[in-house]
PDB file of C-alpha atoms in Angstrom:
ATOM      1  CA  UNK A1450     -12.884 -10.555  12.796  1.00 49.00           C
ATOM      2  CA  UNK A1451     -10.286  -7.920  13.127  1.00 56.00           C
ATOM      3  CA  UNK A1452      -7.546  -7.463  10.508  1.00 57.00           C
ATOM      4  CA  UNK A1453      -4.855  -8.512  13.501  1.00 62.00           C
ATOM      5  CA  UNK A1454      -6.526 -11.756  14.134  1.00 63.00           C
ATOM      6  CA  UNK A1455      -4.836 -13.049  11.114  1.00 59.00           C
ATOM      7  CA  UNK A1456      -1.696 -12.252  11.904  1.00 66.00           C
ATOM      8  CA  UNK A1457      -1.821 -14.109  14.951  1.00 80.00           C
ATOM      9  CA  UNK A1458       0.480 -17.359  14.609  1.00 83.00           C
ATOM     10  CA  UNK A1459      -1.847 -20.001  14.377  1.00 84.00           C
ATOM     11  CA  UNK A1460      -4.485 -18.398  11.845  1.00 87.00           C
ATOM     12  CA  UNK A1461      -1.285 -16.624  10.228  1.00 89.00           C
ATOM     13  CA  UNK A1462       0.050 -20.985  10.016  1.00 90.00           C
ATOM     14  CA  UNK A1463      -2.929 -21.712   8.783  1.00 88.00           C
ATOM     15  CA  UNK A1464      -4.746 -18.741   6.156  1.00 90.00           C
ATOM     16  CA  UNK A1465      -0.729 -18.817   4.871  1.00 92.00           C
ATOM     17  CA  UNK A1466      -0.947 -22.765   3.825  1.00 93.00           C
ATOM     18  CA  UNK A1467      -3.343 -22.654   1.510  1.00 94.00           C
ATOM     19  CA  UNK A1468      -1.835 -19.091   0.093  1.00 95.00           C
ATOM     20  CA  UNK A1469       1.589 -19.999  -0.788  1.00 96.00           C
ATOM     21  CA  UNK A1470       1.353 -22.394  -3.633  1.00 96.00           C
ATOM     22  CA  UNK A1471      -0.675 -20.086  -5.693  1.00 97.00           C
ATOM     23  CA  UNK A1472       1.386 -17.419  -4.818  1.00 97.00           C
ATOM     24  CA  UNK A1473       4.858 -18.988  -5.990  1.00 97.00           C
ATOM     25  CA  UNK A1474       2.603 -20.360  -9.124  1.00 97.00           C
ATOM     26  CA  UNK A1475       1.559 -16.798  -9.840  1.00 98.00           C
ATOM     27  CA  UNK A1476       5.320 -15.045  -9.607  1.00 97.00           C
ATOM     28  CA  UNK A1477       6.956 -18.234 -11.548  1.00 97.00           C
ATOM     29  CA  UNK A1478       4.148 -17.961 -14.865  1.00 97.00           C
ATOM     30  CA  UNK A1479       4.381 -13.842 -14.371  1.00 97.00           C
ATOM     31  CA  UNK A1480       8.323 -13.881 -14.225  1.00 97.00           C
ATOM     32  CA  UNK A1481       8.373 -16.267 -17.293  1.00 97.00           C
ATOM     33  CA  UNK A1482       6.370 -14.418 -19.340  1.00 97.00           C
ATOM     34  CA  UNK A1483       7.698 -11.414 -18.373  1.00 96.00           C
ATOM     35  CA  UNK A1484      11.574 -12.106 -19.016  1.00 95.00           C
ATOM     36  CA  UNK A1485      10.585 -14.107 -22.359  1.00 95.00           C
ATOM     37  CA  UNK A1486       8.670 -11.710 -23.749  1.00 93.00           C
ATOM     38  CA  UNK A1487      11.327  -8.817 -22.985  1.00 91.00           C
ATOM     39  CA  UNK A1488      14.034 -10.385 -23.654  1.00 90.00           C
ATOM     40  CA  UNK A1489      12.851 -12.191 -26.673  1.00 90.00           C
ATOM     41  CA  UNK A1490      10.276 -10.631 -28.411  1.00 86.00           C
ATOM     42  CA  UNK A1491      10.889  -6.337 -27.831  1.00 85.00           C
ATOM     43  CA  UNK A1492      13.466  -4.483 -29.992  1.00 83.00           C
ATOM     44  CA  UNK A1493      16.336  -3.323 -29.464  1.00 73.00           C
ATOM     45  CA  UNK A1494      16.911   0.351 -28.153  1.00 65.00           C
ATOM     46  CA  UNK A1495      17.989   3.248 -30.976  1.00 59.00           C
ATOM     47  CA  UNK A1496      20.290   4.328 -28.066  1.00 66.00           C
ATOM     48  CA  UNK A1497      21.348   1.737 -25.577  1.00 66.00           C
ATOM     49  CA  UNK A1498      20.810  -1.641 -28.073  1.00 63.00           C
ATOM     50  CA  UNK A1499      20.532  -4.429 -26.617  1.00 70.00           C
ATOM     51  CA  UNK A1500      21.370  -2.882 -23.196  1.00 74.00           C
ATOM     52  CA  UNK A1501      18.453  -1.520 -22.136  1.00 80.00           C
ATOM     53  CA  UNK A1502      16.795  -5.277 -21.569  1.00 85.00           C
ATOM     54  CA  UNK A1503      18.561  -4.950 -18.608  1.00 89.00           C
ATOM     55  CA  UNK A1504      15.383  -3.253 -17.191  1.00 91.00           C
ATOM     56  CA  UNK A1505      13.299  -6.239 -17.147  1.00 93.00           C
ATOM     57  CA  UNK A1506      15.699  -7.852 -13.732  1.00 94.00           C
ATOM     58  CA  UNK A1507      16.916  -3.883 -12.640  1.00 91.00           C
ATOM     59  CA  UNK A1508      13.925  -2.094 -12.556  1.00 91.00           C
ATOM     60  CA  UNK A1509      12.009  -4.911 -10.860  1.00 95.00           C
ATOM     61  CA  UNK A1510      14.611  -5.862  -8.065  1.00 95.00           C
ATOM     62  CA  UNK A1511      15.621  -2.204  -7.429  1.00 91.00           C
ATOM     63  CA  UNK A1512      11.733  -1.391  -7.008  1.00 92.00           C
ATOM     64  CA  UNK A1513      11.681  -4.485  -4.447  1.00 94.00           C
ATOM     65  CA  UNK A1514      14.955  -3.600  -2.687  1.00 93.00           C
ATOM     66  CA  UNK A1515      13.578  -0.715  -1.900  1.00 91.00           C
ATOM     67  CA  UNK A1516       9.829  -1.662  -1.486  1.00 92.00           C
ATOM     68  CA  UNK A1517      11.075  -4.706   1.194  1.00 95.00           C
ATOM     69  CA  UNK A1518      12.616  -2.461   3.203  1.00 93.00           C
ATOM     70  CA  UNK A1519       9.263  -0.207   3.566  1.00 93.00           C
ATOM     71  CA  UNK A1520       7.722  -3.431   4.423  1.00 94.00           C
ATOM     72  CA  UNK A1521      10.611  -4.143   7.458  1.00 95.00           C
ATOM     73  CA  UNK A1522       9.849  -0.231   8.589  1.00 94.00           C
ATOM     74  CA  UNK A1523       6.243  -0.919   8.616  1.00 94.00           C
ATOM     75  CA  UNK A1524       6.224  -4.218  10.369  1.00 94.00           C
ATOM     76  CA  UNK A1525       8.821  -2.548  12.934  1.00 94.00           C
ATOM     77  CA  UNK A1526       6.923   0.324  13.554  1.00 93.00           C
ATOM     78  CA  UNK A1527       3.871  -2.362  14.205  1.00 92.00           C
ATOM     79  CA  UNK A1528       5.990  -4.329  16.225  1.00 91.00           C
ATOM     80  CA  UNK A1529       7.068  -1.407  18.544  1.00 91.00           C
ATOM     81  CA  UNK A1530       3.218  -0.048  18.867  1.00 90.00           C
ATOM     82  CA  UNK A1531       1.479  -3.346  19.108  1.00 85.00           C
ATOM     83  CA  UNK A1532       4.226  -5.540  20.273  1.00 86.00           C
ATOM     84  CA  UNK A1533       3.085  -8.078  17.930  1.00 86.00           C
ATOM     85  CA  UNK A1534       5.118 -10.904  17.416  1.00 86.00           C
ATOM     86  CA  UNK A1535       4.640 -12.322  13.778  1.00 91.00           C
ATOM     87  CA  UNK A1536       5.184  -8.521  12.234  1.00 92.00           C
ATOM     88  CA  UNK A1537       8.402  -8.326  14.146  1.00 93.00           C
ATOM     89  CA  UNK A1538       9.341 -11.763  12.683  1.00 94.00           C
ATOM     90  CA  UNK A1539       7.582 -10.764   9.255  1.00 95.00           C
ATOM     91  CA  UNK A1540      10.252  -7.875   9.365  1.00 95.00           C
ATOM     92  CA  UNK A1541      13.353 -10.401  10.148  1.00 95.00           C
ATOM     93  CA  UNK A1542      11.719 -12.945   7.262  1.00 96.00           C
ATOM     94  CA  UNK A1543      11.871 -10.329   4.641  1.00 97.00           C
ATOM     95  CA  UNK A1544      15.355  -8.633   5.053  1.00 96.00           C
ATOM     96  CA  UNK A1545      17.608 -10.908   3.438  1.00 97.00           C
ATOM     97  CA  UNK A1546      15.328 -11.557   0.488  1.00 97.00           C
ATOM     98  CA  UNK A1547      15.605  -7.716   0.413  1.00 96.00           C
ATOM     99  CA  UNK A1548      19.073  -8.393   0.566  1.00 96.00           C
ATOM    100  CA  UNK A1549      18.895 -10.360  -2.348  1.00 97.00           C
ATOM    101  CA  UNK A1550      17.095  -7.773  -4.438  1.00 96.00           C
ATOM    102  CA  UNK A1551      19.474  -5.177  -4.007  1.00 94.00           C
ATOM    103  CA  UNK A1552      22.385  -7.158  -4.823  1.00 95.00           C
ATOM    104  CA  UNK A1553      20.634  -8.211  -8.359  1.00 95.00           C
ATOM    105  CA  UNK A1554      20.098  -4.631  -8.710  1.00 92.00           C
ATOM    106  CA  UNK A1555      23.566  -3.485  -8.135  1.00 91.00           C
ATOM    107  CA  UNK A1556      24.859  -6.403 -10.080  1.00 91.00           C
ATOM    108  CA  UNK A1557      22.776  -5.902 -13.353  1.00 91.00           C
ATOM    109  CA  UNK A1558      23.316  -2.063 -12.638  1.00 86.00           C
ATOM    110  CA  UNK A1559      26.993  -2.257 -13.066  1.00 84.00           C
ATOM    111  CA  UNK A1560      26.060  -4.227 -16.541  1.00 85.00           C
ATOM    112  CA  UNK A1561      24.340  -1.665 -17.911  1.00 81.00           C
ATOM    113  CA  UNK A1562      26.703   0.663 -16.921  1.00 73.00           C
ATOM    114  CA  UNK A1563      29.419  -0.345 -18.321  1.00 74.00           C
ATOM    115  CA  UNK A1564      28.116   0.374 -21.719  1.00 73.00           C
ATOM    116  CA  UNK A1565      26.598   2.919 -21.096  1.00 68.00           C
ATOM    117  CA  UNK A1566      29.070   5.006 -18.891  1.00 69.00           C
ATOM    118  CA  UNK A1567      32.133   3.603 -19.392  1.00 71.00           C
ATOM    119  CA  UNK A1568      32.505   1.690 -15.885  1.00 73.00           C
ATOM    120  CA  UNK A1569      30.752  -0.583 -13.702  1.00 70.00           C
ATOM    121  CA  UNK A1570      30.527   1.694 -10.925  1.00 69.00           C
ATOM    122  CA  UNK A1571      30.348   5.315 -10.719  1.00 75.00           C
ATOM    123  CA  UNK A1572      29.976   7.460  -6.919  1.00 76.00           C
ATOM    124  CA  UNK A1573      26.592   8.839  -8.269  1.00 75.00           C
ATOM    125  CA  UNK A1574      24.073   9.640  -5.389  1.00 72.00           C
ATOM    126  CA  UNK A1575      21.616   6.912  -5.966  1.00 76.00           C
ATOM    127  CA  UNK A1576      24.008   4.212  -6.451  1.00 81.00           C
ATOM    128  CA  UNK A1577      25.851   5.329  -3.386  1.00 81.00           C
ATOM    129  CA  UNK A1578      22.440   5.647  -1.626  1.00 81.00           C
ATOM    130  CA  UNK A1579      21.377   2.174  -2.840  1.00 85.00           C
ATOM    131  CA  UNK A1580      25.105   0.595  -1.658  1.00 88.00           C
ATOM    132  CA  UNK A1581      24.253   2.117   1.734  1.00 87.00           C
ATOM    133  CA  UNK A1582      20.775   0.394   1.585  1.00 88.00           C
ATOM    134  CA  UNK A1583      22.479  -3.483   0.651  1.00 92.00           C
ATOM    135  CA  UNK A1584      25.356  -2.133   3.862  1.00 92.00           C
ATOM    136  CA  UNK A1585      22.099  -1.449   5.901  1.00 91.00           C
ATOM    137  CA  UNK A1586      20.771  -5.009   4.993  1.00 95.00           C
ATOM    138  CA  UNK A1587      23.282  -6.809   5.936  1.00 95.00           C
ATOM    139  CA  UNK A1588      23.934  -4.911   9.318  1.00 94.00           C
ATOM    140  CA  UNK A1589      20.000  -5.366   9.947  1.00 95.00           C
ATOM    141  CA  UNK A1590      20.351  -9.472   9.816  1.00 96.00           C
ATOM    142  CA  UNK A1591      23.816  -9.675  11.738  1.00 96.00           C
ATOM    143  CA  UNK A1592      21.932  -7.598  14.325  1.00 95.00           C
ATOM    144  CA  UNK A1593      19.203 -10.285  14.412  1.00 94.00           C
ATOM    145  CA  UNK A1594      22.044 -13.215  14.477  1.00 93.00           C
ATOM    146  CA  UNK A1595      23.970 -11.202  17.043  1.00 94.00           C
ATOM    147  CA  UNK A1596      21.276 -11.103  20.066  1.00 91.00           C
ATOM    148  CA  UNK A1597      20.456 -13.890  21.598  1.00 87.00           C
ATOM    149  CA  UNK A1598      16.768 -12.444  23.356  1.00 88.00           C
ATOM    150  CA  UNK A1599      14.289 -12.323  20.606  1.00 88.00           C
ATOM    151  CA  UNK A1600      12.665  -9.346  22.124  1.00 90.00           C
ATOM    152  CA  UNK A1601      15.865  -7.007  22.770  1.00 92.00           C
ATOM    153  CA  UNK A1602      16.981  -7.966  18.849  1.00 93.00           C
ATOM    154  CA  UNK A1603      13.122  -6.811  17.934  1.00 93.00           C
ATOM    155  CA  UNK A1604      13.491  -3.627  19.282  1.00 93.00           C
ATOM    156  CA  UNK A1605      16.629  -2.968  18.371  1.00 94.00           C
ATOM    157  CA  UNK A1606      16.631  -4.117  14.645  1.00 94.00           C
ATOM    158  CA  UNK A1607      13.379  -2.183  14.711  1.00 93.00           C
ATOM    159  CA  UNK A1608      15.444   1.178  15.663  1.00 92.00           C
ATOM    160  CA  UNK A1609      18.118   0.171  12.835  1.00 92.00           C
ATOM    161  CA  UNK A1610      15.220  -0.106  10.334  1.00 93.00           C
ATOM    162  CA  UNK A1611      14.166   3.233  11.039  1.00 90.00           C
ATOM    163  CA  UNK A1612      17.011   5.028  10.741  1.00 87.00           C
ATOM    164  CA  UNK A1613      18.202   2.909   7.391  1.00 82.00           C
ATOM    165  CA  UNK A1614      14.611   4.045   6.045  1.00 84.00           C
ATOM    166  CA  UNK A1615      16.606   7.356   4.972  1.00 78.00           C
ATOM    167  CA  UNK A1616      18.237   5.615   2.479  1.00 71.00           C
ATOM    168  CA  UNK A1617      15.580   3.523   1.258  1.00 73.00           C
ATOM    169  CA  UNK A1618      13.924   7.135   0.677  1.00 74.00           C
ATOM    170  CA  UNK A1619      17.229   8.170  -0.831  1.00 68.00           C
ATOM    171  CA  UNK A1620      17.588   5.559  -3.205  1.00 63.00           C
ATOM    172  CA  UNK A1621      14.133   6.436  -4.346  1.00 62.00           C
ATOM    173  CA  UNK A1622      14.493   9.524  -5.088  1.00 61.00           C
ATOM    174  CA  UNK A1623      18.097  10.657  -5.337  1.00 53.00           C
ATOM    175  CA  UNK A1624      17.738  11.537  -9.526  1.00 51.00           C
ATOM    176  CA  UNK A1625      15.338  14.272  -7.961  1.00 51.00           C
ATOM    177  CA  UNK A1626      17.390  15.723  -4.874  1.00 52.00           C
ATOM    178  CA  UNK A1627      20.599  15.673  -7.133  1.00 50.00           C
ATOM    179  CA  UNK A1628      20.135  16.678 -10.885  1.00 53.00           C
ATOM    180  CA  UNK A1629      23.997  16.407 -11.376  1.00 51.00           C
ATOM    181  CA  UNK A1630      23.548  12.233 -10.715  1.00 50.00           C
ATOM    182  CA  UNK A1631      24.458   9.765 -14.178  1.00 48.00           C
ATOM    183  CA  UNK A1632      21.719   7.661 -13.377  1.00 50.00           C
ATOM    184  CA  UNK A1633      18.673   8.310 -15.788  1.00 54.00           C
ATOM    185  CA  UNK A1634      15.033   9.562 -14.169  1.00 52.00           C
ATOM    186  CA  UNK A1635      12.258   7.008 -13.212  1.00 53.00           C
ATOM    187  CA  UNK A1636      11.304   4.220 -15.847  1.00 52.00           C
ATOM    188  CA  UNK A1637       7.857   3.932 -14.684  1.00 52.00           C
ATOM    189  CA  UNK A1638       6.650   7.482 -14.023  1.00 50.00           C
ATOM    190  CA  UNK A1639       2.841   8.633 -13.597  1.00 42.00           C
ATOM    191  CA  UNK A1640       3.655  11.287 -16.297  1.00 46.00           C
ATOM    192  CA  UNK A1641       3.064   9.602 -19.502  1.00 49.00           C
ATOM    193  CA  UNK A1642       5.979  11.884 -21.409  1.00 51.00           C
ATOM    194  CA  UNK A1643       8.524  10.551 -19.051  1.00 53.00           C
ATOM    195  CA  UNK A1644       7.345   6.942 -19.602  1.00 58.00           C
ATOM    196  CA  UNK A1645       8.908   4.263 -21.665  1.00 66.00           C
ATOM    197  CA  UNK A1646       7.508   3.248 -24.925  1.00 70.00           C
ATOM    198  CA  UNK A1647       4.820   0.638 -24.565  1.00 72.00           C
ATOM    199  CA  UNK A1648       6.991  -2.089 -26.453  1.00 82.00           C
ATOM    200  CA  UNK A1649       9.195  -1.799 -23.419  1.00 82.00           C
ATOM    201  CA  UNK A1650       6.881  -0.990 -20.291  1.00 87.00           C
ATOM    202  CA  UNK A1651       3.982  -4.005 -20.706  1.00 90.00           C
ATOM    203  CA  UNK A1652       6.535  -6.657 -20.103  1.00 93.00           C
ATOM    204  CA  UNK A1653       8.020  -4.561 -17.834  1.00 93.00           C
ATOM    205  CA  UNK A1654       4.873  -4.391 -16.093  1.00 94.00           C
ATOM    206  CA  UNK A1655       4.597  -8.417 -16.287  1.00 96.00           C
ATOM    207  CA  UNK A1656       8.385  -8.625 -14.890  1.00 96.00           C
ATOM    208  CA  UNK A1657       7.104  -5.922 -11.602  1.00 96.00           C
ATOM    209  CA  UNK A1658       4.254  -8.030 -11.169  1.00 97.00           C
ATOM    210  CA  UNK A1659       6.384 -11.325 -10.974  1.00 97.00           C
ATOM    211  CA  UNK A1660       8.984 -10.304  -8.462  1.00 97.00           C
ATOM    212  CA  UNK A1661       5.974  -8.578  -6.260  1.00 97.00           C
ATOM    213  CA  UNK A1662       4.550 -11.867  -6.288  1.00 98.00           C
ATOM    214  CA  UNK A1663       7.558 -13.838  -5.823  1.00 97.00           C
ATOM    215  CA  UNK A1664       8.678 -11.450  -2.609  1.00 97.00           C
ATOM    216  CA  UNK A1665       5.261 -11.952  -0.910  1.00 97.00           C
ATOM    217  CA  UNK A1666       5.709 -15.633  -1.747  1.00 97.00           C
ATOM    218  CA  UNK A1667       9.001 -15.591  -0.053  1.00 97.00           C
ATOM    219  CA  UNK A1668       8.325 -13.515   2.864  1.00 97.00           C
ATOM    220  CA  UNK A1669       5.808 -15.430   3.959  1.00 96.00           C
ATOM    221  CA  UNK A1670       7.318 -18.728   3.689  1.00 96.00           C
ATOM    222  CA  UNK A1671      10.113 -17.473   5.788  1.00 96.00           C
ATOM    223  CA  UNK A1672       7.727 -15.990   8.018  1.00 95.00           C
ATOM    224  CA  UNK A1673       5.892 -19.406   8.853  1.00 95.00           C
ATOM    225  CA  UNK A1674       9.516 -20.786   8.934  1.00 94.00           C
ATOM    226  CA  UNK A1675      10.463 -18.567  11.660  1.00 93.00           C
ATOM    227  CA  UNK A1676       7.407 -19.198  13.403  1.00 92.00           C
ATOM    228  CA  UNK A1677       8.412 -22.687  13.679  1.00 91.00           C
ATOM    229  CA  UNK A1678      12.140 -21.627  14.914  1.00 89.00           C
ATOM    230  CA  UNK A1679      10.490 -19.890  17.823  1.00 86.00           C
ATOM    231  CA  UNK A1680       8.514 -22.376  19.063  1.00 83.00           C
ATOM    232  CA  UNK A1681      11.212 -24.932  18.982  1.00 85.00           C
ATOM    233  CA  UNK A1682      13.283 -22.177  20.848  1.00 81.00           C
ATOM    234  CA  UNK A1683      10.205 -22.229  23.240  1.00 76.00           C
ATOM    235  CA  UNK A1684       9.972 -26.022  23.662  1.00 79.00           C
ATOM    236  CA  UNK A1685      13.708 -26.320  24.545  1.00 76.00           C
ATOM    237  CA  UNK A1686      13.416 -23.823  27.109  1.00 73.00           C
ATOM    238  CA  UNK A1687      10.817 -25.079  28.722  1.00 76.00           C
ATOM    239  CA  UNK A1688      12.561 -28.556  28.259  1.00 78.00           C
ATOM    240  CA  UNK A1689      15.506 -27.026  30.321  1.00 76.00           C
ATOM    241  CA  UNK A1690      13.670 -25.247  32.843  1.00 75.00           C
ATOM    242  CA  UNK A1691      11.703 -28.739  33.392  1.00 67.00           C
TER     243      UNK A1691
END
């Protein structure tokens, strides 16, 4: 069977059933164990204290704000090749838990900040680039909400997506394009000498693995949701036309 069988609406309705219990059970006993064990049981920093527990909800929902967004661009891209319906609503599912992300990383950004700069909010290129991102998110769903043909608000949210990809890029790697940025270099790099200590990056790891799991969970229950939205949309009109 070929990979886009699945991801027709039925079989996607029915291989996603089964999926999403042990999906959400996976992301709540990884996110548990995660934030318990970092907040709880690591030490505190020599340099930031406390502060830098922060990292266990930042890192993770910065990585996903980011990641989510990837995952609209490739569903859009799918949806303008293929013209395949659930990736186009896969894309629309998954933007405002994106949205979501990146306004828990801006918020628990700002708290570490504040220590640690002086201010909640400083016009440093990745924070700008990431502010852009959450502005992009939120223009991407009123898009959606604003056209009333699903197909027109496909293609259209799919060009938006595209271009907001930029920034998604940007707030990636900003600390490299500008070296003159506050914000610190990558937590998780694949250079061990720029990593964090081990005490901090296995629950850290635990934490990633928890709001990966928890997206998918989410996406796809808000996938099959608006599944069910379009066929009722379907029904009616053929009630009307009737």
């Amino acid at each position: 069977m070929s990979m886009w069988e699945y991801a027709n609406p039925k079989l996607f309705m029915g291989w996603t059933r089964p999926v999403l219990p042990w999906t959400f059970g996976l992301a709540a006993a990884c996110l548990v164990i995660g934030l318990v064990w970092g907040f709880f049981f690591t030490p505190d920093d020599f340099r930031q204290g406390s502060t830098v527990k922060i990292i266990y909800l930042h890192v993770p929902s910065a990585l996903m704000a980011i990641n989510a967004w990837i995952m609209m661009l490739v569903a859009s891209i799918i949806w303008v090749v293929r013209r395949h319906h659930v990736s186009a609503l896969a894309a629309r599912a998954a933007a405002p838990v994106g949205l979501v992300m990146t306004l828990i990383a801006l918020f628990t950004g700002g708290i570490w900040g504040q220590p640690m700069w002086g201010t909640y909010w400083a016009w440093d290129p990745r924070l700008t680039s990431f502010l852009i991102l959450f502005l992009f998110y939120l223009g991407y769903i009123a898009l959606w909400e604003a056209i009333e043909d699903p197909d027109t608000a496909a293609d259209l949210t799919s060009v938006l997506c595209m271009v907001g990809s930029i920034f998604a890029i940007l707030s990636r790697y900003a600390v490299l394009f500008w070296n003159q940025g506050l914000h610190q270099g990558a937590t998780l790099s694949l250079d061990k000498e720029e990593n964090i200590s081990d005490v901090f990056w296995f629950p850290l790891l635990v934490c990633i693995a928890g709001f990966v799991l928890l997206f998918i969970a989410l996406v796809l229950m808000r996938t099959r949701t608006e599944i069910r939205a379009r066929r009722i949309r379907a029904l009616e009109a053929r009630a009307r036309r009737a």
